[in-house]
Amino acid sequence: MKVLVVGGGGREHTILWKLAQSPMKPELFAAPGNGGISQIATCVNIKATDVEGVVSFAKENKMDFVVVAPDDPLMLGMVDRLEAEGIKAFGPRQNAAIIEGSKVFSKELMKKYNIPTAAYEVFDNADAAISYLETVSYPTVIKAEGLALGKGVIIAESFEEAKAAVNDMMCDKVFGDAGNRVVCEEFLTGNEVSVLAFTDGKTIYPMVSAQDHKRAYDNDEGLNTGGMGTFSPSRLYTDAIHEECMKNIFLPTVEAMNKEGRTFKGVLYFGLIMTKNGVKVIEYNARFGDPETQVVLPRLKTDLLEIFMAVADERLGEITVEWEDNAAVCVVMASGGYPKKYATGFEIKGLEAAEADPNLTVFHAGTKRDGDAFLTAGGRVLGVTAVSSNLEEAITKAYEGVSKISFEGAHYRKDIGRKKEIVF
Ligand code: AMP
Ligand code: GLY
């Protein structure tokens, strides 16, 4: 069985690493993949956003199944195009991927179906947005409607900052058309947790919880990044909170998408915040998170390929999905300077020594192969991931792995797994 995974980051390396353990023994391909992925899959030089390129490759090379992992190809309708050619695929269709692609859509969906989220207003005109922002209390939140590489959310501390953000998005178009409309929303206080879920539109199986460290430096200082590390499970996501989320958020979201004629099949990612007034949705993503995937999939007992196929065939309810009762921690090693300017092409040393520990896996995010060596090739370079029976041990093991790896300018946070908790 030939399986193609679209994408080339740490998330895709993790998905392929898990698929490589499938008893179905699939032959694995990646488009475009990366250095680490080339150890377990055939990498083909097609960009993840090249819909027709991926479709032609899949047809010509008779792929039996395609997993579309990143957001942009999902929004571009890659799954729809593959299905139209008779190729089975994992991921939401374009009309369902909009739950991530448009913040206006997702806010209106939540309002219509009473799914708890921050109060908000939508504006398609900068003057109206600015007049409104004169009337709100601060901090307040301004979001570009569309995809903006994770940079489209501004927490404004003052009216001046808010006005500048609206001008950047709506007048100077710093995010292009993604800023044609903005959502102005109430600032919420609480601990954040990510819950990813498999769903075929009939059944939803939430995965184990995770927490992400988004800021570049320790103690949540510095710029926002794609994610500097993750851990699973969250210490705060109790069974009682899970029940509350199932009832108020997860099931209602799946139902809402069905009612809108936009059945969601794939991974639905719930970015949640636990406020004084209950759990609310901060954002939806239409895919696996990165680097949440790196700590969630190593804890999965069930064959991932079996789950993917059950979702595609809408028979998820016929299988069970089981998780290990353990913990995982992923420390991202990034290029010096990330998330701003950084240099690449440095040799990565110590990978073998780190991976000598059977409970440690190094997922490659931005690397390329150079003969037997691996070179840095991106901002986030590696996700050093340890699994253990508990979080404390997983943290220690992950950092033992990190200490064995080096490349010029390497930067990582020292406090992954230890998040400051807000107590009300
Ligand atoms: P998003 O891209 O929507 O996940 O937003 C990025 C980050 O901004 C989130 O992870 C939160 O930390 C923060 N954020 C977004 N919306 C709000 C809100 N309404 N209140 C407080 N923080 C928020
Ligand atoms: N780590 C957050 C995301 O994947 O969107």
CSV table of C-alpha atoms and ligand atoms in Angstrom, one decimal:
chain,number,residue,atom,x,y,z
A,1,MET,CA,0.0,0.0,0.0
A,2,LYS,CA,1.4,3.4,-1.1
A,3,VAL,CA,0.8,6.3,1.3
A,4,LEU,CA,1.8,9.9,0.5
A,5,VAL,CA,2.0,12.6,3.2
A,6,VAL,CA,1.9,16.2,2.1
A,7,GLY,CA,4.1,18.6,4.0
A,8,GLY,CA,7.6,18.8,5.3
A,9,GLY,CA,7.9,19.8,8.9
A,10,GLY,CA,8.1,18.2,12.3
A,11,ARG,CA,4.4,17.4,12.3
A,12,GLU,CA,4.8,15.5,9.0
A,13,HIS,CA,7.9,13.7,10.3
A,14,THR,CA,5.9,12.5,13.3
A,15,ILE,CA,2.9,11.4,11.2
A,16,LEU,CA,5.3,9.4,8.9
A,17,TRP,CA,7.2,7.9,11.8
A,18,LYS,CA,3.9,6.6,13.3
A,19,LEU,CA,2.7,5.3,9.9
A,20,ALA,CA,6.0,3.5,9.5
A,21,GLN,CA,5.0,1.4,12.6
A,22,SER,CA,1.7,0.3,11.0
A,23,PRO,CA,1.2,-3.4,10.7
A,24,MET,CA,-0.1,-2.7,7.2
A,25,LYS,CA,3.6,-1.9,6.3
A,26,PRO,CA,2.8,1.0,3.9
A,27,GLU,CA,5.4,2.2,1.4
A,28,LEU,CA,5.8,5.9,2.4
A,29,PHE,CA,6.2,9.0,0.3
A,30,ALA,CA,6.4,12.7,1.3
A,31,ALA,CA,5.9,15.9,-0.6
A,32,PRO,CA,8.2,17.7,-0.1
A,33,GLY,CA,9.4,16.0,3.1
A,34,ASN,CA,12.8,17.0,4.8
A,35,GLY,CA,16.1,15.6,5.8
A,36,GLY,CA,14.8,13.5,8.7
A,37,ILE,CA,11.8,12.3,6.7
A,38,SER,CA,14.1,11.0,3.9
A,39,GLN,CA,15.2,8.3,6.3
A,40,ILE,CA,11.8,6.7,6.4
A,41,ALA,CA,10.0,7.9,3.2
A,42,THR,CA,10.7,8.7,-0.4
A,43,CYS,CA,10.7,12.5,-0.7
A,44,VAL,CA,9.4,14.0,-3.9
A,45,ASN,CA,10.2,17.6,-4.8
A,46,ILE,CA,6.7,19.0,-4.9
A,47,LYS,CA,5.6,21.9,-2.8
A,48,ALA,CA,2.8,21.2,-0.3
A,49,THR,CA,0.7,24.0,-1.8
A,50,ASP,CA,1.1,22.7,-5.4
A,51,VAL,CA,-2.3,21.1,-5.6
A,52,GLU,CA,-2.1,19.9,-9.2
A,53,GLY,CA,1.5,18.7,-8.7
A,54,VAL,CA,0.4,16.5,-5.8
A,55,VAL,CA,-2.6,15.2,-7.6
A,56,SER,CA,-0.6,14.3,-10.8
A,57,PHE,CA,2.1,12.6,-8.7
A,58,ALA,CA,-0.5,10.6,-6.7
A,59,LYS,CA,-2.3,9.5,-9.9
A,60,GLU,CA,0.8,8.6,-11.9
A,61,ASN,CA,2.4,6.8,-9.1
A,62,LYS,CA,-0.8,5.1,-7.9
A,63,MET,CA,-0.9,6.3,-4.3
A,64,ASP,CA,-3.6,4.4,-2.4
A,65,PHE,CA,-4.0,7.0,0.2
A,66,VAL,CA,-2.9,10.7,0.7
A,67,VAL,CA,-2.7,12.5,4.0
A,68,VAL,CA,-2.8,16.3,3.7
A,69,ALA,CA,-1.3,17.7,6.8
A,70,PRO,CA,-0.7,21.5,6.5
A,71,ASP,CA,-3.4,24.2,6.4
A,72,ASP,CA,-2.8,25.9,3.1
A,73,PRO,CA,-3.4,22.9,0.8
A,74,LEU,CA,-6.5,22.0,2.8
A,75,MET,CA,-7.8,25.6,2.2
A,76,LEU,CA,-6.9,25.3,-1.5
A,77,GLY,CA,-9.1,22.2,-1.8
A,78,MET,CA,-6.4,19.5,-2.2
A,79,VAL,CA,-8.6,16.9,-0.6
A,80,ASP,CA,-11.5,17.7,-3.0
A,81,ARG,CA,-9.2,17.4,-6.0
A,82,LEU,CA,-7.8,14.1,-4.9
A,83,GLU,CA,-11.2,12.7,-4.2
A,84,ALA,CA,-12.4,13.9,-7.6
A,85,GLU,CA,-9.6,11.8,-9.1
A,86,GLY,CA,-10.7,8.8,-7.1
A,87,ILE,CA,-7.8,8.9,-4.6
A,88,LYS,CA,-8.6,8.4,-1.0
A,89,ALA,CA,-7.4,11.2,1.2
A,90,PHE,CA,-7.3,12.2,4.9
A,91,GLY,CA,-8.2,15.8,5.7
A,92,PRO,CA,-11.2,18.1,5.5
A,93,ARG,CA,-12.6,19.3,2.2
A,94,GLN,CA,-12.3,23.0,1.3
A,95,ASN,CA,-15.8,23.8,2.6
A,96,ALA,CA,-14.9,22.4,6.0
A,97,ALA,CA,-11.3,23.7,6.2
A,98,ILE,CA,-12.9,27.2,6.3
A,99,ILE,CA,-13.3,26.6,10.1
A,100,GLU,CA,-9.6,27.5,10.3
A,101,GLY,CA,-9.4,29.6,7.1
A,102,SER,CA,-11.8,32.3,8.1
A,103,LYS,CA,-12.0,33.6,11.7
A,104,VAL,CA,-15.2,35.3,10.7
A,105,PHE,CA,-16.8,32.0,9.7
A,106,SER,CA,-15.7,30.3,12.9
A,107,LYS,CA,-16.9,33.1,15.2
A,108,GLU,CA,-20.3,33.2,13.4
A,109,LEU,CA,-20.5,29.4,13.7
A,110,MET,CA,-19.9,29.5,17.4
A,111,LYS,CA,-22.4,32.3,17.9
A,112,LYS,CA,-25.1,30.6,15.9
A,113,TYR,CA,-24.7,27.2,17.7
A,114,ASN,CA,-24.0,28.6,21.2
A,115,ILE,CA,-20.4,27.3,21.4
A,116,PRO,CA,-18.6,29.3,24.2
A,117,THR,CA,-16.0,31.8,22.8
A,118,ALA,CA,-14.9,35.3,23.4
A,119,ALA,CA,-17.5,38.1,22.6
A,120,TYR,CA,-16.6,39.8,19.3
A,121,GLU,CA,-17.5,42.2,16.4
A,122,VAL,CA,-16.5,41.9,12.8
A,123,PHE,CA,-15.4,44.9,10.6
A,124,ASP,CA,-14.8,45.2,6.9
A,125,ASN,CA,-13.9,48.9,7.2
A,126,ALA,CA,-11.0,50.4,9.2
A,127,ASP,CA,-12.8,53.6,10.4
A,128,ALA,CA,-15.7,51.6,11.9
A,129,ALA,CA,-13.2,49.2,13.6
A,130,ILE,CA,-11.3,52.1,15.0
A,131,SER,CA,-14.4,53.9,16.3
A,132,TYR,CA,-15.5,50.7,18.0
A,133,LEU,CA,-12.0,50.2,19.6
A,134,GLU,CA,-12.4,53.6,21.2
A,135,THR,CA,-15.2,52.2,23.3
A,136,VAL,CA,-13.7,48.9,24.6
A,137,SER,CA,-11.5,48.1,27.6
A,138,TYR,CA,-7.9,47.0,27.3
A,139,PRO,CA,-6.2,44.7,26.6
A,140,THR,CA,-8.2,43.7,23.7
A,141,VAL,CA,-7.7,41.3,20.8
A,142,ILE,CA,-7.6,42.1,17.0
A,143,LYS,CA,-7.5,39.2,14.5
A,144,ALA,CA,-7.0,39.2,10.8
A,145,GLU,CA,-9.8,37.1,9.2
A,146,GLY,CA,-7.6,34.8,7.1
A,147,LEU,CA,-4.4,32.8,7.4
A,148,ALA,CA,-1.4,34.9,8.4
A,149,LEU,CA,1.3,32.4,9.4
A,150,GLY,CA,0.2,32.5,13.0
A,151,LYS,CA,1.0,36.3,13.2
A,152,GLY,CA,-2.5,37.6,12.5
A,153,VAL,CA,-3.5,37.9,16.2
A,154,ILE,CA,-2.6,41.1,18.1
A,155,ILE,CA,-3.2,41.6,21.8
A,156,ALA,CA,-3.4,45.4,22.0
A,157,GLU,CA,-2.6,46.9,25.4
A,158,SER,CA,-3.9,50.4,24.5
A,159,PHE,CA,-6.2,52.1,21.9
A,160,GLU,CA,-3.0,53.4,20.1
A,161,GLU,CA,-1.7,49.8,19.6
A,162,ALA,CA,-5.2,48.7,18.5
A,163,LYS,CA,-5.5,51.5,16.0
A,164,ALA,CA,-2.0,50.7,14.6
A,165,ALA,CA,-2.9,47.0,14.3
A,166,VAL,CA,-6.1,47.8,12.3
A,167,ASN,CA,-4.2,50.2,10.1
A,168,ASP,CA,-1.5,47.5,9.4
A,169,MET,CA,-4.1,44.8,8.6
A,170,MET,CA,-6.8,46.8,6.8
A,171,CYS,CA,-4.9,49.7,5.2
A,172,ASP,CA,-1.3,48.6,4.7
A,173,LYS,CA,-2.4,45.0,4.1
A,174,VAL,CA,0.5,43.5,5.9
A,175,PHE,CA,-1.2,40.1,5.7
A,176,GLY,CA,-2.6,40.7,2.2
A,177,ASP,CA,-6.3,39.7,1.7
A,178,ALA,CA,-6.3,37.9,5.0
A,179,GLY,CA,-6.8,41.4,6.6
A,180,ASN,CA,-9.8,42.5,4.5
A,181,ARG,CA,-11.9,41.8,7.5
A,182,VAL,CA,-10.9,41.9,11.1
A,183,VAL,CA,-12.4,40.4,14.2
A,184,CYS,CA,-12.2,42.5,17.4
A,185,GLU,CA,-12.7,40.3,20.4
A,186,GLU,CA,-12.8,40.3,24.2
A,187,PHE,CA,-9.5,39.5,25.9
A,188,LEU,CA,-9.9,36.3,27.9
A,189,THR,CA,-7.8,35.3,30.9
A,190,GLY,CA,-7.0,31.6,31.6
A,191,ASN,CA,-4.8,28.6,31.0
A,192,GLU,CA,-4.6,27.4,27.4
A,193,VAL,CA,-4.8,23.8,26.3
A,194,SER,CA,-4.9,22.2,22.9
A,195,VAL,CA,-7.1,19.2,22.2
A,196,LEU,CA,-6.9,17.6,18.8
A,197,ALA,CA,-9.6,15.2,17.7
A,198,PHE,CA,-10.2,12.6,15.0
A,199,THR,CA,-13.6,13.0,13.5
A,200,ASP,CA,-15.5,11.6,10.4
A,201,GLY,CA,-18.5,13.9,11.0
A,202,LYS,CA,-20.4,11.1,12.8
A,203,THR,CA,-18.0,10.2,15.6
A,204,ILE,CA,-15.4,12.3,17.4
A,205,TYR,CA,-12.5,10.8,19.3
A,206,PRO,CA,-10.5,13.5,21.1
A,207,MET,CA,-6.8,12.8,21.5
A,208,VAL,CA,-4.8,13.2,24.7
A,209,SER,CA,-4.4,16.9,25.7
A,210,ALA,CA,-1.3,19.0,25.0
A,211,GLN,CA,0.1,22.4,25.9
A,212,ASP,CA,2.2,24.6,23.6
A,213,HIS,CA,4.9,27.1,24.5
A,214,LYS,CA,4.5,29.8,21.8
A,215,ARG,CA,6.9,32.5,22.9
A,216,ALA,CA,10.6,32.4,21.8
A,217,TYR,CA,12.2,32.7,25.2
A,218,ASP,CA,11.9,31.3,28.8
A,219,ASN,CA,9.1,32.5,31.0
A,220,ASP,CA,7.0,33.3,27.9
A,221,GLU,CA,9.1,36.2,26.9
A,222,GLY,CA,10.0,37.3,23.4
A,223,LEU,CA,8.1,37.1,20.1
A,224,ASN,CA,5.4,34.6,19.2
A,225,THR,CA,6.7,31.6,17.2
A,226,GLY,CA,5.2,28.6,15.6
A,227,GLY,CA,5.8,26.8,18.9
A,228,MET,CA,9.0,26.2,20.9
A,229,GLY,CA,7.9,23.1,22.6
A,230,THR,CA,5.0,21.0,23.9
A,231,PHE,CA,4.0,18.6,26.5
A,232,SER,CA,1.2,16.0,26.9
A,233,PRO,CA,-0.9,15.6,28.9
A,234,SER,CA,-1.8,19.0,30.3
A,235,ARG,CA,-1.8,18.9,34.1
A,236,LEU,CA,-5.0,21.1,34.1
A,237,TYR,CA,-7.2,19.2,31.6
A,238,THR,CA,-9.1,17.0,34.1
A,239,ASP,CA,-11.8,14.4,33.3
A,240,ALA,CA,-14.4,16.9,34.5
A,241,ILE,CA,-13.1,19.5,32.1
A,242,HIS,CA,-13.1,16.9,29.3
A,243,GLU,CA,-16.7,16.1,30.0
A,244,GLU,CA,-17.6,19.8,29.8
A,245,CYS,CA,-15.7,20.2,26.5
A,246,MET,CA,-17.3,17.1,25.0
A,247,LYS,CA,-20.8,18.5,25.8
A,248,ASN,CA,-20.4,22.2,25.2
A,249,ILE,CA,-17.7,22.3,22.5
A,250,PHE,CA,-16.6,19.1,20.7
A,251,LEU,CA,-19.9,17.4,19.9
A,252,PRO,CA,-21.7,20.8,19.2
A,253,THR,CA,-18.9,21.8,16.7
A,254,VAL,CA,-19.2,18.5,14.7
A,255,GLU,CA,-23.0,18.8,14.7
A,256,ALA,CA,-22.8,22.5,13.7
A,257,MET,CA,-20.6,21.7,10.7
A,258,ASN,CA,-23.0,18.9,9.6
A,259,LYS,CA,-26.0,21.3,9.9
A,260,GLU,CA,-24.2,23.9,7.8
A,261,GLY,CA,-23.6,21.2,5.1
A,262,ARG,CA,-19.9,21.3,5.8
A,263,THR,CA,-19.2,17.9,7.3
A,264,PHE,CA,-15.7,17.9,8.8
A,265,LYS,CA,-13.5,14.9,8.3
A,266,GLY,CA,-10.0,14.8,9.5
A,267,VAL,CA,-8.3,16.3,12.6
A,268,LEU,CA,-10.2,19.1,14.3
A,269,TYR,CA,-7.9,21.1,16.6
A,270,PHE,CA,-9.5,22.9,19.5
A,271,GLY,CA,-7.5,25.7,20.9
A,272,LEU,CA,-9.1,26.1,24.3
A,273,ILE,CA,-8.8,28.6,27.2
A,274,MET,CA,-10.0,27.6,30.7
A,275,THR,CA,-11.6,30.9,32.0
A,276,LYS,CA,-13.3,31.6,35.3
A,277,ASN,CA,-16.6,31.2,33.4
A,278,GLY,CA,-15.8,27.8,31.9
A,279,VAL,CA,-13.8,26.6,28.9
A,280,LYS,CA,-14.0,28.7,25.7
A,281,VAL,CA,-12.7,28.2,22.2
A,282,ILE,CA,-9.8,30.5,21.2
A,283,GLU,CA,-9.4,29.1,17.7
A,284,TYR,CA,-10.1,26.1,15.6
A,285,ASN,CA,-7.5,24.5,13.3
A,286,ALA,CA,-8.4,22.1,10.5
A,287,ARG,CA,-5.4,19.9,11.0
A,288,PHE,CA,-2.8,18.4,13.4
A,289,GLY,CA,-0.9,21.1,15.4
A,290,ASP,CA,2.8,21.6,15.1
A,291,PRO,CA,4.5,20.8,17.6
A,292,GLU,CA,1.5,19.3,19.4
A,293,THR,CA,1.6,16.3,17.1
A,294,GLN,CA,5.1,15.5,18.3
A,295,VAL,CA,3.8,14.8,21.8
A,296,VAL,CA,0.4,13.4,21.0
A,297,LEU,CA,1.1,10.7,18.4
A,298,PRO,CA,3.9,9.0,20.3
A,299,ARG,CA,1.2,8.2,23.0
A,300,LEU,CA,-1.2,6.6,20.5
A,301,LYS,CA,-1.5,2.8,20.8
A,302,THR,CA,-3.8,2.3,17.9
A,303,ASP,CA,-2.5,2.0,14.3
A,304,LEU,CA,-2.7,5.5,12.9
A,305,LEU,CA,-3.2,4.3,9.3
A,306,GLU,CA,-6.2,2.3,10.4
A,307,ILE,CA,-7.6,5.5,12.0
A,308,PHE,CA,-6.9,7.6,8.9
A,309,MET,CA,-8.7,5.1,6.7
A,310,ALA,CA,-11.7,4.8,9.0
A,311,VAL,CA,-12.1,8.5,9.0
A,312,ALA,CA,-11.9,8.7,5.1
A,313,ASP,CA,-14.5,5.8,4.9
A,314,GLU,CA,-16.7,7.4,7.6
A,315,ARG,CA,-16.6,4.4,9.9
A,316,LEU,CA,-14.6,5.8,12.8
A,317,GLY,CA,-17.3,4.6,15.2
A,318,GLU,CA,-16.5,1.0,14.3
A,319,ILE,CA,-12.9,1.2,15.7
A,320,THR,CA,-11.5,2.0,19.1
A,321,VAL,CA,-8.7,4.5,19.6
A,322,GLU,CA,-6.4,3.8,22.5
A,323,TRP,CA,-3.8,5.9,24.3
A,324,GLU,CA,-0.9,5.0,26.6
A,325,ASP,CA,-1.1,6.2,30.1
A,326,ASN,CA,2.2,8.1,29.9
A,327,ALA,CA,3.6,11.5,29.1
A,328,ALA,CA,5.7,13.1,26.3
A,329,VAL,CA,7.7,16.3,26.0
A,330,CYS,CA,9.0,17.9,22.9
A,331,VAL,CA,11.8,20.6,23.0
A,332,VAL,CA,12.2,22.5,19.8
A,333,MET,CA,15.8,23.4,18.8
A,334,ALA,CA,15.7,26.5,16.6
A,335,SER,CA,18.2,28.4,14.5
A,336,GLY,CA,19.8,31.4,16.3
A,337,GLY,CA,17.6,34.5,15.6
A,338,TYR,CA,14.3,32.6,14.9
A,339,PRO,CA,11.5,33.8,14.6
A,340,LYS,CA,13.4,36.8,13.0
A,341,LYS,CA,16.2,36.4,10.5
A,342,TYR,CA,18.4,33.4,10.9
A,343,ALA,CA,21.1,31.6,8.9
A,344,THR,CA,20.9,28.0,7.7
A,345,GLY,CA,23.2,25.3,6.3
A,346,PHE,CA,25.0,24.4,9.6
A,347,GLU,CA,25.8,20.7,10.3
A,348,ILE,CA,23.8,19.1,13.1
A,349,LYS,CA,25.9,16.9,15.4
A,350,GLY,CA,25.0,14.3,18.0
A,351,LEU,CA,21.7,13.0,16.5
A,352,GLU,CA,22.7,9.4,16.8
A,353,ALA,CA,24.0,9.8,20.4
A,354,ALA,CA,20.6,11.4,21.4
A,355,GLU,CA,18.6,8.7,19.7
A,356,ALA,CA,20.5,5.9,21.3
A,357,ASP,CA,17.9,6.2,24.1
A,358,PRO,CA,14.9,4.1,22.8
A,359,ASN,CA,12.4,6.5,24.5
A,360,LEU,CA,13.8,9.5,22.6
A,361,THR,CA,13.0,10.5,19.1
A,362,VAL,CA,14.3,13.5,17.2
A,363,PHE,CA,11.6,14.8,14.8
A,364,HIS,CA,13.1,16.9,12.0
A,365,ALA,CA,11.4,20.2,11.2
A,366,GLY,CA,13.8,22.3,9.1
A,367,THR,CA,16.7,20.0,8.0
A,368,LYS,CA,18.1,18.7,4.8
A,369,ARG,CA,20.3,15.8,4.0
A,370,ASP,CA,23.9,16.2,2.8
A,371,GLY,CA,25.2,12.7,2.2
A,372,ASP,CA,25.3,11.1,5.7
A,373,ALA,CA,25.0,14.5,7.4
A,374,PHE,CA,22.1,16.7,8.2
A,375,LEU,CA,22.1,20.4,7.8
A,376,THR,CA,19.9,23.1,9.3
A,377,ALA,CA,17.4,24.4,6.7
A,378,GLY,CA,14.7,26.3,8.6
A,379,GLY,CA,13.8,28.3,11.7
A,380,ARG,CA,12.6,25.5,13.8
A,381,VAL,CA,15.1,22.7,13.2
A,382,LEU,CA,14.4,19.8,15.4
A,383,GLY,CA,11.8,18.6,17.9
A,384,VAL,CA,13.6,16.5,20.5
A,385,THR,CA,10.9,14.3,22.0
A,386,ALA,CA,10.9,12.0,25.0
A,387,VAL,CA,8.3,9.6,26.3
A,388,SER,CA,8.2,8.5,29.9
A,389,SER,CA,5.8,7.3,32.5
A,390,ASN,CA,5.3,10.9,33.9
A,391,LEU,CA,6.0,14.5,32.8
A,392,GLU,CA,8.9,15.1,35.2
A,393,GLU,CA,10.9,12.2,33.8
A,394,ALA,CA,9.9,13.1,30.2
A,395,ILE,CA,11.2,16.7,30.7
A,396,THR,CA,14.5,15.4,32.1
A,397,LYS,CA,15.0,12.8,29.3
A,398,ALA,CA,14.1,15.4,26.5
A,399,TYR,CA,16.7,17.8,27.9
A,400,GLU,CA,19.3,14.9,28.1
A,401,GLY,CA,18.7,14.4,24.4
A,402,VAL,CA,19.0,18.2,23.7
A,403,SER,CA,22.3,18.3,25.5
A,404,LYS,CA,23.8,15.7,23.1
A,405,ILE,CA,22.8,17.7,20.0
A,406,SER,CA,24.6,20.8,18.6
A,407,PHE,CA,24.6,23.1,15.7
A,408,GLU,CA,25.9,26.6,15.3
A,409,GLY,CA,23.6,29.2,16.9
A,410,ALA,CA,21.2,26.5,18.3
A,411,HIS,CA,18.6,28.1,20.5
A,412,TYR,CA,16.0,26.3,22.7
A,413,ARG,CA,13.9,27.1,25.7
A,414,LYS,CA,14.9,25.6,29.1
A,415,ASP,CA,11.5,25.6,30.6
A,416,ILE,CA,9.4,23.4,28.3
A,417,GLY,CA,6.9,21.4,30.3
A,418,ARG,CA,6.8,23.9,33.2
A,419,LYS,CA,4.1,26.4,32.4
A,420,LYS,CA,3.1,29.2,34.8
A,421,GLU,CA,-0.4,28.5,35.7
A,422,ILE,CA,-3.1,31.1,36.3
A,423,VAL,CA,-5.0,30.5,39.5
A,424,PHE,CA,-8.3,32.3,39.8
B,1,AMP,P1,-4.8,32.2,17.6
B,1,AMP,O1,-3.9,32.4,16.4
B,1,AMP,O2,-6.2,32.5,17.4
B,1,AMP,O3,-4.5,30.9,18.3
B,1,AMP,O4,-4.2,33.2,18.7
B,1,AMP,C1,-2.9,33.2,19.1
B,1,AMP,C2,-2.8,33.4,20.6
B,1,AMP,O5,-3.3,34.6,20.9
B,1,AMP,C3,-3.6,32.4,21.4
B,1,AMP,O6,-2.9,31.2,21.6
B,1,AMP,C4,-3.8,33.1,22.7
B,1,AMP,O7,-2.7,33.1,23.5
B,1,AMP,C5,-3.9,34.6,22.2
B,1,AMP,N1,-5.4,34.9,22.1
B,1,AMP,C6,-6.2,34.8,21.0
B,1,AMP,N2,-7.4,35.2,21.2
B,1,AMP,C7,-7.4,35.6,22.5
B,1,AMP,C8,-8.4,36.1,23.4
B,1,AMP,N3,-9.7,36.4,23.0
B,1,AMP,N4,-8.1,36.4,24.7
B,1,AMP,C9,-6.8,36.2,25.1
B,1,AMP,N5,-5.8,35.7,24.4
B,1,AMP,C10,-6.1,35.4,23.1
B,2,GLY,N1,1.1,24.9,17.4
B,2,GLY,C1,-0.1,25.6,17.0
B,2,GLY,C2,-0.5,25.3,15.6
B,2,GLY,O1,-0.1,24.3,15.0
B,2,GLY,O2,-1.3,26.0,15.1
